[in-house]
Tab-separated table of C-alpha atoms and ligand atoms in Angstrom:
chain	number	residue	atom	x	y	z
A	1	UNK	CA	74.160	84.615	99.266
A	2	UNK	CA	77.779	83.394	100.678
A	3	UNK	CA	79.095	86.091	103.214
A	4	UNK	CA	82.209	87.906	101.065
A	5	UNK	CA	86.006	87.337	102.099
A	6	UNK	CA	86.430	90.829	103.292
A	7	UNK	CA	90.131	92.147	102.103
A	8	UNK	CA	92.083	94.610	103.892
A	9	UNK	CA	94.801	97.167	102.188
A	10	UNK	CA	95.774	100.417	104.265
A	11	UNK	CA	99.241	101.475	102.947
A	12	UNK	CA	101.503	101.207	99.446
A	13	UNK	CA	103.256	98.071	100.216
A	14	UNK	CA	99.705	96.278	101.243
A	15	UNK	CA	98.256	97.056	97.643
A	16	UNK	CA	100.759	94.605	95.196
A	17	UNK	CA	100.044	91.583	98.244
A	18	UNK	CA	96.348	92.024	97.718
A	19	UNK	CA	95.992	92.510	93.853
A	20	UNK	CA	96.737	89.356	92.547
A	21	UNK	CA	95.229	87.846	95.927
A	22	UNK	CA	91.342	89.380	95.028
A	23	UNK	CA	92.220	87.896	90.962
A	24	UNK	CA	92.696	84.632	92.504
A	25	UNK	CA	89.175	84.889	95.034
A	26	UNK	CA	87.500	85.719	92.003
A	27	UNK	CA	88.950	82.892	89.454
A	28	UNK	CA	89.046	80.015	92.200
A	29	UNK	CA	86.003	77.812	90.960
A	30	UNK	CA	83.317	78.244	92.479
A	31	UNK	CA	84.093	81.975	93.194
A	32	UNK	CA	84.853	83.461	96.315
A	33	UNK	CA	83.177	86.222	96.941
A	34	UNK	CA	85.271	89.300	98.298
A	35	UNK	CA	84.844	93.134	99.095
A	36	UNK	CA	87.674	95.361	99.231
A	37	UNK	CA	88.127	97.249	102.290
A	38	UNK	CA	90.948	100.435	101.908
A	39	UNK	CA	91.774	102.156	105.352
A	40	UNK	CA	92.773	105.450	103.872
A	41	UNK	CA	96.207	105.359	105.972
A	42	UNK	CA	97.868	106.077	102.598
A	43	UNK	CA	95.463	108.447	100.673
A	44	UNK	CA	97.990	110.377	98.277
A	45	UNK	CA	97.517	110.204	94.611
A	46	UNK	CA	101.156	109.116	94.776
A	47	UNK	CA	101.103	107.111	97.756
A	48	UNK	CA	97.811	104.876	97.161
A	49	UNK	CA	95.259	106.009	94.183
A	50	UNK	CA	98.295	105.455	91.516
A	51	UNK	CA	98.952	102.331	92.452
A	52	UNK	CA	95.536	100.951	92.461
A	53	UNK	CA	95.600	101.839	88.433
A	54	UNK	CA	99.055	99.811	87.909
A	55	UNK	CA	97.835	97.133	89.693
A	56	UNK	CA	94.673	96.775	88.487
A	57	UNK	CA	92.567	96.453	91.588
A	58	UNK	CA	89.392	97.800	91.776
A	59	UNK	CA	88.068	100.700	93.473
A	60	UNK	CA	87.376	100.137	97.687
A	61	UNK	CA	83.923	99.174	98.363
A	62	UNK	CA	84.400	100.849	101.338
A	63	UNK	CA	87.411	103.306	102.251
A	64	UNK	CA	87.591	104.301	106.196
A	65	UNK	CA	89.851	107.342	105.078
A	66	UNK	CA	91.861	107.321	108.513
A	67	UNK	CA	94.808	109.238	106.722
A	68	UNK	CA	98.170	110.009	108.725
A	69	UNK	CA	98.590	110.670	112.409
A	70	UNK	CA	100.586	108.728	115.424
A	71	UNK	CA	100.614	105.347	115.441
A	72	UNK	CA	98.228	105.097	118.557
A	73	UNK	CA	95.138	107.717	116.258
A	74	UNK	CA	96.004	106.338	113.400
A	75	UNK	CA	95.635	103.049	114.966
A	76	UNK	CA	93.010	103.738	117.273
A	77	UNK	CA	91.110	105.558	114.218
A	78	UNK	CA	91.310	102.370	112.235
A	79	UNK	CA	89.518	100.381	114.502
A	80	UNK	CA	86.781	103.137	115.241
A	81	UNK	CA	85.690	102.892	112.003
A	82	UNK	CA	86.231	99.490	110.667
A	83	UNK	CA	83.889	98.494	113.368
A	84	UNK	CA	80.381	99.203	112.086
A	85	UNK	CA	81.902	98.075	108.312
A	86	UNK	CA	82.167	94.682	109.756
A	87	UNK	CA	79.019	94.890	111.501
A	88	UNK	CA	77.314	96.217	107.913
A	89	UNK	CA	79.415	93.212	105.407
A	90	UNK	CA	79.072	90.437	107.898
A	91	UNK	CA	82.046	88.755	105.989
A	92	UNK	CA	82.963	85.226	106.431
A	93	UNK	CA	86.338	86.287	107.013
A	94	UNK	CA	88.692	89.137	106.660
A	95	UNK	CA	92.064	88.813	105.037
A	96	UNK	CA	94.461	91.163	105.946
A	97	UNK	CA	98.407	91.586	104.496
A	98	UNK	CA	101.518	92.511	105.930
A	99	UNK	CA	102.737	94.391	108.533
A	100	UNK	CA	101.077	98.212	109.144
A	101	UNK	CA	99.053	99.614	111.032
A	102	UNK	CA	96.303	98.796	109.221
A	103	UNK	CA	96.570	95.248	109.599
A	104	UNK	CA	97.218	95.297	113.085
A	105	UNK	CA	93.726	97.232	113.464
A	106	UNK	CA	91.624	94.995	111.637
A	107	UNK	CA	92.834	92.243	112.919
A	108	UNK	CA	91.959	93.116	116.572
A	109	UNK	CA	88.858	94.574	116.093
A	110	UNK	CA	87.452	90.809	113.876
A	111	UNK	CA	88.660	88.526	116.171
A	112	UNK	CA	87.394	90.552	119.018
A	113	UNK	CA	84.198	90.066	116.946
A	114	UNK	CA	84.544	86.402	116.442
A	115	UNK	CA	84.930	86.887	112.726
A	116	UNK	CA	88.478	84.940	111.450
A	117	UNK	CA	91.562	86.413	110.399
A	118	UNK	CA	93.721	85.151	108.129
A	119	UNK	CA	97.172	86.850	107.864
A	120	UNK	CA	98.994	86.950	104.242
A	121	UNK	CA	102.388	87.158	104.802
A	122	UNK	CA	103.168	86.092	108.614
A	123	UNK	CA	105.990	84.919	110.361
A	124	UNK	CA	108.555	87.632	109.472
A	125	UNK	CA	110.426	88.287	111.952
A	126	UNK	CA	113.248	90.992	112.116
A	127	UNK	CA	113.663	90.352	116.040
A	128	UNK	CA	114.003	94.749	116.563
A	129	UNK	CA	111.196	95.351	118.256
A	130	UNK	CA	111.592	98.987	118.332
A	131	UNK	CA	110.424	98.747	114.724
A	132	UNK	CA	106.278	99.103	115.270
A	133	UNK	CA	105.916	96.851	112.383
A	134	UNK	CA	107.876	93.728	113.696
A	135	UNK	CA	105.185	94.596	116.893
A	136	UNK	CA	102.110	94.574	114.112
A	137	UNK	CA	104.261	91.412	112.654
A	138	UNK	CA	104.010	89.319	116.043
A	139	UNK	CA	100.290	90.453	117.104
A	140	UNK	CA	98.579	90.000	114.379
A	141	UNK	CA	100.148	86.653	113.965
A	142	UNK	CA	99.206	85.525	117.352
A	143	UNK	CA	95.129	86.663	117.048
A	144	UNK	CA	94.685	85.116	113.251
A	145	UNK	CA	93.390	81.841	112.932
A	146	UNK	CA	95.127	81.480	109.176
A	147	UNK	CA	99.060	82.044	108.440
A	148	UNK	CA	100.121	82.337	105.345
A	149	UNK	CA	103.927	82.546	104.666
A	150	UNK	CA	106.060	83.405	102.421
A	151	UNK	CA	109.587	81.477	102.967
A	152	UNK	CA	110.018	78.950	105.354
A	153	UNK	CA	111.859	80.435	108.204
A	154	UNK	CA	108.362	82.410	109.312
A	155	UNK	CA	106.888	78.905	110.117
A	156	UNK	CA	109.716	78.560	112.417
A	157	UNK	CA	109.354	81.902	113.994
A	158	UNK	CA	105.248	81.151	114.508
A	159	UNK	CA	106.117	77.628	115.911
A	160	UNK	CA	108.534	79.363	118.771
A	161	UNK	CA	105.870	81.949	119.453
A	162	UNK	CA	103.301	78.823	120.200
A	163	UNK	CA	101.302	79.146	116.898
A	164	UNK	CA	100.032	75.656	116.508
A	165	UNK	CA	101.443	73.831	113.162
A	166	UNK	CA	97.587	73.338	112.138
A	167	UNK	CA	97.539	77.504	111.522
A	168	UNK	CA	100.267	77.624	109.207
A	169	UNK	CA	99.872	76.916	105.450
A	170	UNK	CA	103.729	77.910	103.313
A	171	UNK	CA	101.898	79.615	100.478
A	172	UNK	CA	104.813	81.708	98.762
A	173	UNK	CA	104.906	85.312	98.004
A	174	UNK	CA	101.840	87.150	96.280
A	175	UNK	CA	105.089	90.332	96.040
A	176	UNK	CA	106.142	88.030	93.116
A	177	UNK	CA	102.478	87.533	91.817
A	178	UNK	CA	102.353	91.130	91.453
A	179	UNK	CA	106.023	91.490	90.528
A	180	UNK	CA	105.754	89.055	87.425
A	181	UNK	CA	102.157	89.894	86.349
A	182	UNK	CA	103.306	93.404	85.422
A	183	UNK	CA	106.918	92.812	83.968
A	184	UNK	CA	105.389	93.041	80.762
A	185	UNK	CA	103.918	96.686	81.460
A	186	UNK	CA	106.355	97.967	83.383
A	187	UNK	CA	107.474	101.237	82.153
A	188	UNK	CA	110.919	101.972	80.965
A	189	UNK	CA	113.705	103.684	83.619
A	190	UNK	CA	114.570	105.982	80.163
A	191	UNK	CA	110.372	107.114	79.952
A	192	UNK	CA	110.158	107.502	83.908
A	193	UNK	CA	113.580	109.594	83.665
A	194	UNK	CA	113.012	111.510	81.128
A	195	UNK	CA	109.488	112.444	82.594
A	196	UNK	CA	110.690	113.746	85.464
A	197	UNK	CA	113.430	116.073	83.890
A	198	UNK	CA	116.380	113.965	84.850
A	199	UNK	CA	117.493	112.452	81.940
A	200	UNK	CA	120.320	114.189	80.170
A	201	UNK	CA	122.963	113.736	83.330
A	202	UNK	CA	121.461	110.484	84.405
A	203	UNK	CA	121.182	108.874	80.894
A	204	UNK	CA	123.779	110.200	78.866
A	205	UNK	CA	126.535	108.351	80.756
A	206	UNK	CA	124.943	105.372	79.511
A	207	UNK	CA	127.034	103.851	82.703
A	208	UNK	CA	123.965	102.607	84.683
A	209	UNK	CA	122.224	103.928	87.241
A	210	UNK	CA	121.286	102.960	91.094
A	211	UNK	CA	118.122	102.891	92.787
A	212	UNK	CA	117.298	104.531	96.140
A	213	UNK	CA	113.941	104.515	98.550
A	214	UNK	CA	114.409	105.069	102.243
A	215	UNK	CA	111.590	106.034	104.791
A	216	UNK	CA	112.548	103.551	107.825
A	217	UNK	CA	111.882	106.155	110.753
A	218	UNK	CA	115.296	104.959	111.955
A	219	UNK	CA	116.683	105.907	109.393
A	220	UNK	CA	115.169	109.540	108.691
A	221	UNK	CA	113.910	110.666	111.449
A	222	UNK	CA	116.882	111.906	113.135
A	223	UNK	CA	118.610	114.846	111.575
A	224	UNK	CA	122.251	113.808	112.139
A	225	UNK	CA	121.462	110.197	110.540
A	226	UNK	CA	119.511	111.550	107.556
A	227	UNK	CA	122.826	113.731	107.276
A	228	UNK	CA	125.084	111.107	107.432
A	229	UNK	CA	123.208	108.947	105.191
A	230	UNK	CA	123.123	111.507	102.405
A	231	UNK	CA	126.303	111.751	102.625
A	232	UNK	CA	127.548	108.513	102.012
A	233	UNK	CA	124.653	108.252	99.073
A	234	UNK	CA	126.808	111.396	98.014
A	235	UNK	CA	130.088	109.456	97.721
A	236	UNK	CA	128.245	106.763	95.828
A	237	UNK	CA	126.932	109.040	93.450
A	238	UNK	CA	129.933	109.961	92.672
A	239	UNK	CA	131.064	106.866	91.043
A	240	UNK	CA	126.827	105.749	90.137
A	241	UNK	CA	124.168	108.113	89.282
A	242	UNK	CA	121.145	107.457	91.631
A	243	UNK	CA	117.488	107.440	91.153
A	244	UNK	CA	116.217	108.791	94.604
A	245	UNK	CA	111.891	107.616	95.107
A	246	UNK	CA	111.278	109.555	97.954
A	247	UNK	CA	108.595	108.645	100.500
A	248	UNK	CA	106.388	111.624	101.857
A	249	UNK	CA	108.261	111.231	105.288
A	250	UNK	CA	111.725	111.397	103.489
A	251	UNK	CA	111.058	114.655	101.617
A	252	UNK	CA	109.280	116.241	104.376
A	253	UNK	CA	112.378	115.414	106.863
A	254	UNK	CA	115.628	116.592	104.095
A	255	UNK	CA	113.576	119.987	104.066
A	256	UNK	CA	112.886	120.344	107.455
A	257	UNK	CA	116.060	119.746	108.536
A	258	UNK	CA	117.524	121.749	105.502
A	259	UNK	CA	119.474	119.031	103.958
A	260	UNK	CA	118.360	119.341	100.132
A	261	UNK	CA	122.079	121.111	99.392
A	262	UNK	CA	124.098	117.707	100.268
A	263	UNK	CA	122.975	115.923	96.907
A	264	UNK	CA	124.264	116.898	93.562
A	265	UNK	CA	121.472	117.074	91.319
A	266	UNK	CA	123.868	115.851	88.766
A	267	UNK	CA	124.003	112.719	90.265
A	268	UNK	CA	121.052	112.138	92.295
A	269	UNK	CA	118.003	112.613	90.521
A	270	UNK	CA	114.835	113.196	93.397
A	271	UNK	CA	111.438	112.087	92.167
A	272	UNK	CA	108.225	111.472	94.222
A	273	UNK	CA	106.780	108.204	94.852
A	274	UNK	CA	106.518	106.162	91.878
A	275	UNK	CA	103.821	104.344	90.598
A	276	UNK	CA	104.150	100.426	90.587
A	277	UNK	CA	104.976	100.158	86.811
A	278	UNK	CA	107.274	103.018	87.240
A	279	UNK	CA	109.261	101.194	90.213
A	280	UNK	CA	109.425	97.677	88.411
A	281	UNK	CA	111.043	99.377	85.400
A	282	UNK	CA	113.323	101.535	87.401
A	283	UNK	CA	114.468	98.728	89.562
A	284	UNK	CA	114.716	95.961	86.704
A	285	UNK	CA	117.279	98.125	84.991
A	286	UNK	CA	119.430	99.601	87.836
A	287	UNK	CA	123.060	98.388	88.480
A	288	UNK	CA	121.913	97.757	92.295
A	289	UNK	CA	119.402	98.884	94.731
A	290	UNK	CA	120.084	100.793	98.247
A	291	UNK	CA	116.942	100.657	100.303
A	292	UNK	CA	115.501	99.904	103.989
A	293	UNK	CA	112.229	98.873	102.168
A	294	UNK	CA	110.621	95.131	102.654
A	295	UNK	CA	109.016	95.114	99.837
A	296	UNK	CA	112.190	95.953	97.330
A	297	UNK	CA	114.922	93.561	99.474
A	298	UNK	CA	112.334	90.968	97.791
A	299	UNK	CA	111.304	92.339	94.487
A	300	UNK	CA	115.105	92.918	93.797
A	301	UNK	CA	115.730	89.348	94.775
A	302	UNK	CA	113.328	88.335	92.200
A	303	UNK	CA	114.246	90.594	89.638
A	304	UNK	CA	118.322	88.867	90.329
A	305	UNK	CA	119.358	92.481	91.267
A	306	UNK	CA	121.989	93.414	93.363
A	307	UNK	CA	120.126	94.871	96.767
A	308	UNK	CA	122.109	96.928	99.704
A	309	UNK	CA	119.842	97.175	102.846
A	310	UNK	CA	120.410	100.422	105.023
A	311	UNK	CA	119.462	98.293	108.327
A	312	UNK	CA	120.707	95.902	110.831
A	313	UNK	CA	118.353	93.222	110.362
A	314	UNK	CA	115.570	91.631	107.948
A	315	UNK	CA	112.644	90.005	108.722
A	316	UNK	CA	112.930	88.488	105.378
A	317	UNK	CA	116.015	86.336	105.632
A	318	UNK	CA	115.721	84.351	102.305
A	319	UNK	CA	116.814	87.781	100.466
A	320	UNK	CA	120.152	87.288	102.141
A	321	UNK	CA	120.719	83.298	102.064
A	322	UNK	CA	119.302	82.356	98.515
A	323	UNK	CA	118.597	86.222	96.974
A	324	UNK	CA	120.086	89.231	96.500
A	325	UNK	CA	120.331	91.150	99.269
A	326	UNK	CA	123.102	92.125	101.869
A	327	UNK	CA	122.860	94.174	105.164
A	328	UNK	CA	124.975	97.182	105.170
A	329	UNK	CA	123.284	99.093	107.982
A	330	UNK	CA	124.217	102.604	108.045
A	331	UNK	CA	128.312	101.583	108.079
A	332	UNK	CA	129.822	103.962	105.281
A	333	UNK	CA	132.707	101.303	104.452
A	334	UNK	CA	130.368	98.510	104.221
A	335	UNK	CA	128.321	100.814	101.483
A	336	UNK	CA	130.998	101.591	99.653
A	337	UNK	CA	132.520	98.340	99.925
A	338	UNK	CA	129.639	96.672	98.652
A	339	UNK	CA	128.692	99.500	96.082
A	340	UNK	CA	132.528	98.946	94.589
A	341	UNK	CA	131.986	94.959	94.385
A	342	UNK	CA	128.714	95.433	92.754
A	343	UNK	CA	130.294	98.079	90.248
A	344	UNK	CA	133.360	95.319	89.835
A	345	UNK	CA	130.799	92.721	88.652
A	346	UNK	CA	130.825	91.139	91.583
A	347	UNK	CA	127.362	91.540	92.962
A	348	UNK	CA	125.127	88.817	94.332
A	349	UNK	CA	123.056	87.387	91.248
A	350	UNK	CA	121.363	84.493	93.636
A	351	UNK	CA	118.660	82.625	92.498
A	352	UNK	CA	114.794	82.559	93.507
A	353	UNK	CA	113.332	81.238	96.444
A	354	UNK	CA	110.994	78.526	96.313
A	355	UNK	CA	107.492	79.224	95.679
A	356	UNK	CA	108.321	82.387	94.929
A	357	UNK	CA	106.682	81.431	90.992
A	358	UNK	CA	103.910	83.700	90.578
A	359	UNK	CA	101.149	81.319	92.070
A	360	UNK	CA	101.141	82.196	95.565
A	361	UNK	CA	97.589	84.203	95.401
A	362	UNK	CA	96.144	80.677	93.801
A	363	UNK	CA	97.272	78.430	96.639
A	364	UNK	CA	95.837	81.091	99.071
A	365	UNK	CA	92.607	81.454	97.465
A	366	UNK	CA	92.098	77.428	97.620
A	367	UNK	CA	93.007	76.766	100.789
A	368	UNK	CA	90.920	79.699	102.327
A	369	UNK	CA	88.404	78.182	100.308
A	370	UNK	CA	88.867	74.816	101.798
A	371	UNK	CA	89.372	76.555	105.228
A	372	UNK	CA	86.074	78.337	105.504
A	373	UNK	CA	84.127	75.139	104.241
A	374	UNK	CA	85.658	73.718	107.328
A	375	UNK	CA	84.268	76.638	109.789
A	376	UNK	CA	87.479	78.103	109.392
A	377	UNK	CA	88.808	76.817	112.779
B	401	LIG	C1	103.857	102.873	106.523
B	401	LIG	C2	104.071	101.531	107.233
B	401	LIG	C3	105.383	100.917	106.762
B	401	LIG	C4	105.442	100.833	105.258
B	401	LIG	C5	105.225	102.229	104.685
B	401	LIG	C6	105.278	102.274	103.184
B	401	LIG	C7	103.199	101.378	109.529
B	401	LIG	C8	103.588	101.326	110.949
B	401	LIG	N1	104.181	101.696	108.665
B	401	LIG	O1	104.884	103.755	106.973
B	401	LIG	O2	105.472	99.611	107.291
B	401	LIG	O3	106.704	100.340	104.864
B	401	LIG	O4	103.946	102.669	105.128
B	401	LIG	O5	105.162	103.587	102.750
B	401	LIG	O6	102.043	101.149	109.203
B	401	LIG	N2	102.017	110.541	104.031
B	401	LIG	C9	101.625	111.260	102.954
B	401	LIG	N3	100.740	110.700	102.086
B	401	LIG	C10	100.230	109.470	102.273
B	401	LIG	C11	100.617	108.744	103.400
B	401	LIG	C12	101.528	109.278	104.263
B	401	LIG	O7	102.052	112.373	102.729
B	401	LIG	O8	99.433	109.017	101.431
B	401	LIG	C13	103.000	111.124	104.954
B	401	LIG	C14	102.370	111.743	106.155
B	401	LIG	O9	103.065	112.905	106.455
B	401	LIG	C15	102.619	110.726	107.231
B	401	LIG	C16	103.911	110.083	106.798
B	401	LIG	O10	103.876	110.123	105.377
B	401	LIG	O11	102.693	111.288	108.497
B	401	LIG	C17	104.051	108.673	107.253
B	401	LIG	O12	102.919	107.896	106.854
B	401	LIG	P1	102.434	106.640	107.738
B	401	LIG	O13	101.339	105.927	107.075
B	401	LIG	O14	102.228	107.088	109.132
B	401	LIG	O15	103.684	105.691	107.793
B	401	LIG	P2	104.774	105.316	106.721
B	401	LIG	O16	106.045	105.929	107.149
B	401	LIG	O17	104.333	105.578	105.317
């Protein structure tokens, strides 16, 4: 029996890299064997189990349920217990995705093992390293014998951090794989609205509608920049109704800190996480997208939709030189600004980076193929 690829999800954004990615194992002839490994870091209904039905991907064959704590237990927990599940799979590899905790964990604790790594989606680099994933970004990247990336810059990143050439295969994004695979089923913005209650102020204008997700700690952790940002998201409201997702940490902080009173429910309609299907939808019809999410600065590229960034930086450049996306940190003028050129028409359209074609997952799957017949060096 060949050794499986083990496959490593912990949180949301991991779960549409890895979908298409365990398709592709399974279709690349001869079959790769592979075993799904799900950390439990996200373990909401909401925030994990939901999205494993839109996407398609099959139930964990092992789940380390670490659930939330600080990064250090949370990341200290991961590697406690993904220990003895290596020891018990004996994989030939592990393939882990992105940038959480999660695949910071795993990572150590395989190569520490002498079992290879190979990282799906490296070389991002938003150069803030007070943001712990741009730490799990460069760490991972530097212990993983195989770097896939996802636009062209990251090779340039790895090459300046002394990643030899020979590590890095450009692969394109498996986001898009995911992205394009459910277009088709993606579920309306006027069925996800009206589900939730919000559609007779939202819809009726018939005047479009915006789409918002924030959950950068940055960005709402803090009590007088959670304020502040509201506000502003206020004054846009004003002249576009917005479709608030929010994350877990989000909600938790606007009640805490008593906040809930500075959006009109008029004109900001909060839901809970959404579902995959649910996003897509919502997202592929909004007039623009405000968000400090990775995942949507390149699913809103793809999907040619307008896409404001509440941050400084991005690790994912492209977005912002071929896509959609501009950074309008947290400056009100610069949101409104951009909010009034979008409304005027005049919002980036940009066009699709290469690779970006919905085949990403199949170039992965053959060269890890070709890499483990080769010892995977
Ligand atoms: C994590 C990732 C981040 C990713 C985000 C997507 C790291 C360092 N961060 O951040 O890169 O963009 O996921 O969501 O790995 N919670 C729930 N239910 C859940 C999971 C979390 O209620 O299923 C709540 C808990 O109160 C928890 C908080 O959300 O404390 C934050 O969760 P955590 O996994 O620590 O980090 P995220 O902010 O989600």
């Amino acid at each position: 029996m060949t050794a499986p690829v083990m496959c490593v999800v912990g949180a949301r954004p991991n779960f549409m890299k890895m979908a298409p990615l365990l398709r592709a194992l399974a279709a690349h002839a001869p079959p790769l064997p592979s075993l799904l490994l799900h950390t439990g870091q996200h373990y909401d209904q909401d925030m994990s189990h939901q999205l494993f039905d839109d996407l398609g991907l099959p139930r964990p064959d092992v789940n380390l349920e670490v659930g939330s704590g600080s990064h250090a237990v949370q990341t200290a927990e991961v590697m406690r217990r993904f220990e003895p599940a290596l020891d018990a799979h004996r994989p030939s590899c592990v393939v882990v995705v992105g940038d959480v905790n999660s695949t910071l964990a795993c990572t150590l604790v395989a190569v520490k093992k002498g079992v290879p790594v190979a990282h799906v989606e490296a070389g991002l680099r938003s150069g803030d390293r007070t943001m712990p994933e741009e730490i799990n970004r460069v760490l991972t990247d530097q212990v993983a014998s195989r770097l896939y990336t996802t636009e062209r810059s990251a090779a340039d990143n790895l090459l300046r951090e002394g990643v030899p050439a020979s590590r890095i295969c450009f692969a394109g994004n498996v986001m898009i794989d995911s992205l394009q695979a459910s277009r088709a089923l993606a579920r309306s913005a006027a069925d996800t609205l009206r589900g939730h209650g919000a559609d007779a102020a939202l819809l009726a204008q018939g005047s479009g509608y915006g789409v918002v997700t924030l959950h950068r700690p940055s960005n709402v952790d803090d009590p007088a920049t959670l304020a502040a940002l509201l506000d502003v998201l206020a004054e846009v409201a004003a002249q576009l109704p917005l479709v608030f997702a929010l994350h877990p940490r989000t909600r938790g902080n606007i009640e805490r800190y008593g906040l809930l009173g500075r959006l009109d429910p008029q004109r900001v309609a909060l839901l809970p996480p959404q579902g995959y299907l649910e996003m897509v939808g919502l997202m592929a019809g909004a007039a623009l997208v405000l968000t400090d999410s990775g995942g949507l600065q390149e699913e809103t590229t793809a999907l040619g939709v307008p896409c404001l960034t509440l941050r400084e930086n991005t690790e994912r450049p492209i977005t912002v030189e071929q896509g959609t996306n501009t950074l309008v940190g947290r400056d009100r003028a610069a949101i409104l600004h951009q909010v009034a050129e979008t409304l005027a028409g005049r919002g980036k359209r940009g066009r699709v980076p290469e690779l970006w074609d919905g085949h990403a997952a199949g170039r992965i799957a053959a060269d890890l193929a070709q890499w483990l017949a080769a010892g995977a060096p």
